[in-house]
Amino acid sequence: MDKKVIGIDLGGTTVKFAILTQSGEIQQKWSIPTNILDEGTHIVPEIIESINHHLSLFTMKAEDFVGIGMGTPGSVDRQKGTVIGAYNLNWKTTQWVKDEIEKGTGIPFFIDNDANVAALGEQWKGAGENAPDVVFVTLGTGVGGGIIMNGQLLHGVAGAAGEIGHITVDPDGFMCTCGKKGCLETVSSATGIVRVARKMAEEYAGSSELKTWLDDGQSITSKDVFTSAQNGDHFANLVVDKVCYFLGLAAGNIGNTLNPSSIVLGGGVSAAGEFLRSRVEEHFLNFTFPQVGESTKIKLAELGNDAGVIGAASLAISK
Amino acid sequence: MDKKVIGIDLGGTTVKFAILTQSGEIQQKWSIPTNILDEGTHIVPEIIESINHHLSLFTMKAEDFVGIGMGTPGSVDRQKGTVIGAYNLNWKTTQWVKDEIEKGTGIPFFIDNDANVAALGEQWKGAGENAPDVVFVTLGTGVGGGIIMNGQLLHGVAGAAGEIGHITVDPDGFMCTCGKKGCLETVSSATGIVRVARKMAEEYAGSSELKTWLDDGQSITSKDVFTSAQNGDHFANLVVDKVCYFLGLAAGNIGNTLNPSSIVLGGGVSAAGEFLRSRVEEHFLNFTFPQVGESTKIKLAELGNDAGVIGAASLAISK
């Protein structure tokens, strides 16, 4: 039997697990709730227990696996296999994840941050079509990203490569939680889109259902903005276009800098689908050097929630 | 005797040659004028002749070399070793450079474009201090660049990675020769800086020697702008600050995307030295995610004209 690999996607709410072939086919999937009590001290033991329990269920042994890969929030030291500052897990101090999981399972362990791991998943088995140069942008509560060039993840000197959410797209724009102004995240995350809508509502004079909701002080979501736009609300379309302008500017400059074969849009906001993608692409083409506009494609993510476990698994495979 | 390597920097005016050790020490240097007559058909034969002539002068043989590396203008096919569209060489059709030079010298040949090769030189033996992640920005007649991450040059899917001169820094700015608006090149190349000065002179009300020259219709250079600024001309300082704002914005976003250990400023404009670097850095820090601002350094190039031959040589060395 060819050896298998385990991928783990550690999040603030659930821990997702999968057993995959080395060619990236998912054979088993399961998940457990993330127990963040007691400063997150139960998380790693419960991951070990869940792996060992499932291996016995499937009558598999440690020797049947080439490795375990995991994506995690927080700052990762890939060599030491440690994590620090993962606040949604209550991990404030250094966690020796690799040492504990290797000891508890007897399987070699590899780790990287969750945005990088999702990027690897989409690059390998998703919209990236296993091309060597792929950039992944995740549009969720925040905006993150991961960059694969020459078939390798880029980390940078301090592990901050791929901080796409903090590309400055509007030098005089909104303050970001990072301390500077006009970050992509401030205008294209789920909350950023609502922020753009509120700001634009102040100056919009026409009639619009979306504007009425905002003026009434109702709490709206980025999904409401896209739904209203798709239903023909003129104001909502102006908001979507502004958001896509900023995404197209950032994507254009990523393209001019890296010329990847694709820039893949993922995360909750990307559920707006082709409606979003085509508008981002339009602005992207205005902001790119011709050769880049012709060769770098804007795509939608394809793997959804599986990107994490698939990309995590790929950390443990020498492709 | 340890084998040596030959580096060639092919430019529109001269072809520079060097013989180097595999650790990058230059042992011999010479150059010949670039003969662009007859559609540039003399260039490659004259390169071959010059190499063979110098090897016999130094009583060296083909077997004494691990390879020849060359940087060239135009579009390069690195595998085939061909060049097309190098208009300053009059190379309009495909040139089979690798085949000819290997046949003419008996030495393995490697080629890449001149901006990438200069980047490799500065990364290896210059300001980059041989770190794995270095971005090089050349500020000359145009603005170009080269990116080394994980110790490898990035080329992208169509070879357009590193088109830093076409990062959009001012969406409503000047038209660029590439067909889009507000490219970094339009405001920070040697001609771009003069363009910024002319534009700002229209609106500057105070007295300024630099403005007087412009109003008189005198032709000024980017060097005049920097010299006036260093001499305390207030208007010239406003121009330099505007240019450095755009350079800091582009460098900041390169930093947020790649988090290299350094972004190295080279090319003729960088002769303005620390006066330029410190101002770019100031804006860079305003445009970077804190972790990037702390770890990515803005530096001046150190190798001058030698960057090309040194970087070219490195193409032929497996480090």
Tab-separated table of C-alpha atoms in Angstrom, chain A residues 140-251:
chain	number	residue	atom	x	y	z
A	140	GLY	CA	-12.779	36.845	5.077
A	141	THR	CA	-13.070	38.613	8.428
A	142	GLY	CA	-9.595	39.841	7.526
A	143	VAL	CA	-7.648	39.654	4.278
A	144	GLY	CA	-4.703	37.279	4.128
A	145	GLY	CA	-2.668	35.568	1.523
A	146	GLY	CA	-0.052	33.076	0.555
A	147	ILE	CA	2.427	33.161	-2.304
A	148	ILE	CA	3.920	30.180	-4.123
A	149	MET	CA	6.697	30.967	-6.637
A	150	ASN	CA	8.975	28.445	-8.351
A	151	GLY	CA	6.820	25.824	-6.615
A	152	GLN	CA	7.780	27.023	-3.136
A	153	LEU	CA	5.967	29.002	-0.466
A	154	LEU	CA	7.519	32.421	0.134
A	155	HIS	CA	7.993	33.316	3.789
A	156	GLY	CA	10.339	36.312	3.708
A	157	VAL	CA	12.960	37.228	6.274
A	158	ALA	CA	10.550	37.491	9.223
A	159	GLY	CA	7.761	35.220	7.976
A	160	ALA	CA	5.605	38.185	6.892
A	161	ALA	CA	5.593	37.511	3.135
A	162	GLY	CA	2.034	37.301	1.814
A	163	GLU	CA	0.635	40.042	4.064
A	164	ILE	CA	-1.540	41.001	1.125
A	165	GLY	CA	-4.233	42.418	3.398
A	166	HIS	CA	-1.793	45.148	4.357
A	167	ILE	CA	-0.910	46.324	0.864
A	168	THR	CA	-1.683	50.065	0.849
A	169	VAL	CA	-4.392	50.714	-1.743
A	170	ASP	CA	-5.595	54.106	-0.491
A	171	PRO	CA	-2.873	56.189	1.189
A	172	ASP	CA	-5.478	58.551	2.681
A	173	GLY	CA	-7.948	55.788	3.491
A	174	PHE	CA	-9.303	54.151	6.639
A	175	MET	CA	-7.063	53.381	9.637
A	176	CYS	CA	-6.218	49.692	9.873
A	177	THR	CA	-5.772	47.647	13.063
A	178	CYS	CA	-2.113	47.257	12.006
A	179	GLY	CA	-1.549	50.970	12.648
A	180	LYS	CA	-1.278	52.277	9.095
A	181	LYS	CA	-3.777	53.733	6.674
A	182	GLY	CA	-5.548	52.417	3.610
A	183	CYS	CA	-4.711	48.699	3.862
A	184	LEU	CA	-6.550	46.412	1.422
A	185	GLU	CA	-8.115	44.725	4.458
A	186	THR	CA	-9.863	47.969	5.484
A	187	VAL	CA	-11.871	48.009	2.251
A	188	SER	CA	-12.198	44.411	1.060
A	189	SER	CA	-12.622	42.186	4.108
A	190	ALA	CA	-16.217	41.335	5.090
A	191	THR	CA	-16.216	44.209	7.588
A	192	GLY	CA	-14.243	46.449	5.222
A	193	ILE	CA	-16.922	46.149	2.538
A	194	VAL	CA	-19.579	47.268	5.016
A	195	ARG	CA	-17.288	50.146	6.052
A	196	VAL	CA	-17.010	51.264	2.403
A	197	ALA	CA	-20.807	51.055	2.077
A	198	ARG	CA	-21.363	53.197	5.204
A	199	LYS	CA	-18.877	55.807	4.002
A	200	MET	CA	-20.363	55.969	0.504
A	201	ALA	CA	-23.928	56.088	1.884
A	202	GLU	CA	-23.128	59.446	3.474
A	203	GLU	CA	-22.664	60.960	0.029
A	204	TYR	CA	-25.147	59.030	-2.083
A	205	ALA	CA	-28.210	61.034	-2.981
A	206	GLY	CA	-30.328	58.553	-4.972
A	207	SER	CA	-32.770	56.017	-3.604
A	208	SER	CA	-31.444	52.615	-2.637
A	209	GLU	CA	-32.726	49.842	-0.401
A	210	LEU	CA	-29.202	49.169	0.847
A	211	LYS	CA	-28.713	52.852	1.718
A	212	THR	CA	-32.066	52.857	3.544
A	213	TRP	CA	-30.933	49.944	5.716
A	214	LEU	CA	-27.683	51.768	6.502
A	215	ASP	CA	-29.458	55.066	7.203
A	216	ASP	CA	-31.852	53.180	9.510
A	217	GLY	CA	-28.862	51.955	11.489
A	218	GLN	CA	-29.508	48.316	10.608
A	219	SER	CA	-26.520	46.027	10.781
A	220	ILE	CA	-25.717	44.743	7.305
A	221	THR	CA	-23.200	42.201	6.044
A	222	SER	CA	-20.942	42.114	2.999
A	223	LYS	CA	-23.296	39.447	1.646
A	224	ASP	CA	-26.170	41.982	1.790
A	225	VAL	CA	-24.066	44.384	-0.279
A	226	PHE	CA	-23.432	41.785	-2.978
A	227	THR	CA	-27.032	40.525	-2.961
A	228	SER	CA	-28.396	44.070	-3.335
A	229	ALA	CA	-25.922	44.750	-6.143
A	230	GLN	CA	-26.922	41.577	-7.964
A	231	ASN	CA	-30.587	42.592	-7.532
A	232	GLY	CA	-29.803	45.834	-9.349
A	233	ASP	CA	-29.475	48.291	-6.456
A	234	HIS	CA	-27.465	51.129	-8.019
A	235	PHE	CA	-25.837	52.269	-4.795
A	236	ALA	CA	-24.819	48.702	-3.911
A	237	ASN	CA	-23.215	48.394	-7.353
A	238	LEU	CA	-21.185	51.541	-6.713
A	239	VAL	CA	-19.961	49.995	-3.457
A	240	VAL	CA	-19.058	46.686	-5.122
A	241	ASP	CA	-17.238	48.553	-7.851
A	242	LYS	CA	-15.214	50.553	-5.329
A	243	VAL	CA	-14.254	47.369	-3.473
A	244	CYS	CA	-13.298	45.674	-6.754
A	245	TYR	CA	-11.271	48.733	-7.790
A	246	PHE	CA	-9.117	48.333	-4.668
A	247	LEU	CA	-8.862	44.556	-5.138
A	248	GLY	CA	-7.927	45.096	-8.793
A	249	LEU	CA	-5.268	47.642	-7.827
A	250	ALA	CA	-3.694	45.288	-5.271
A	251	ALA	CA	-3.961	42.295	-7.608
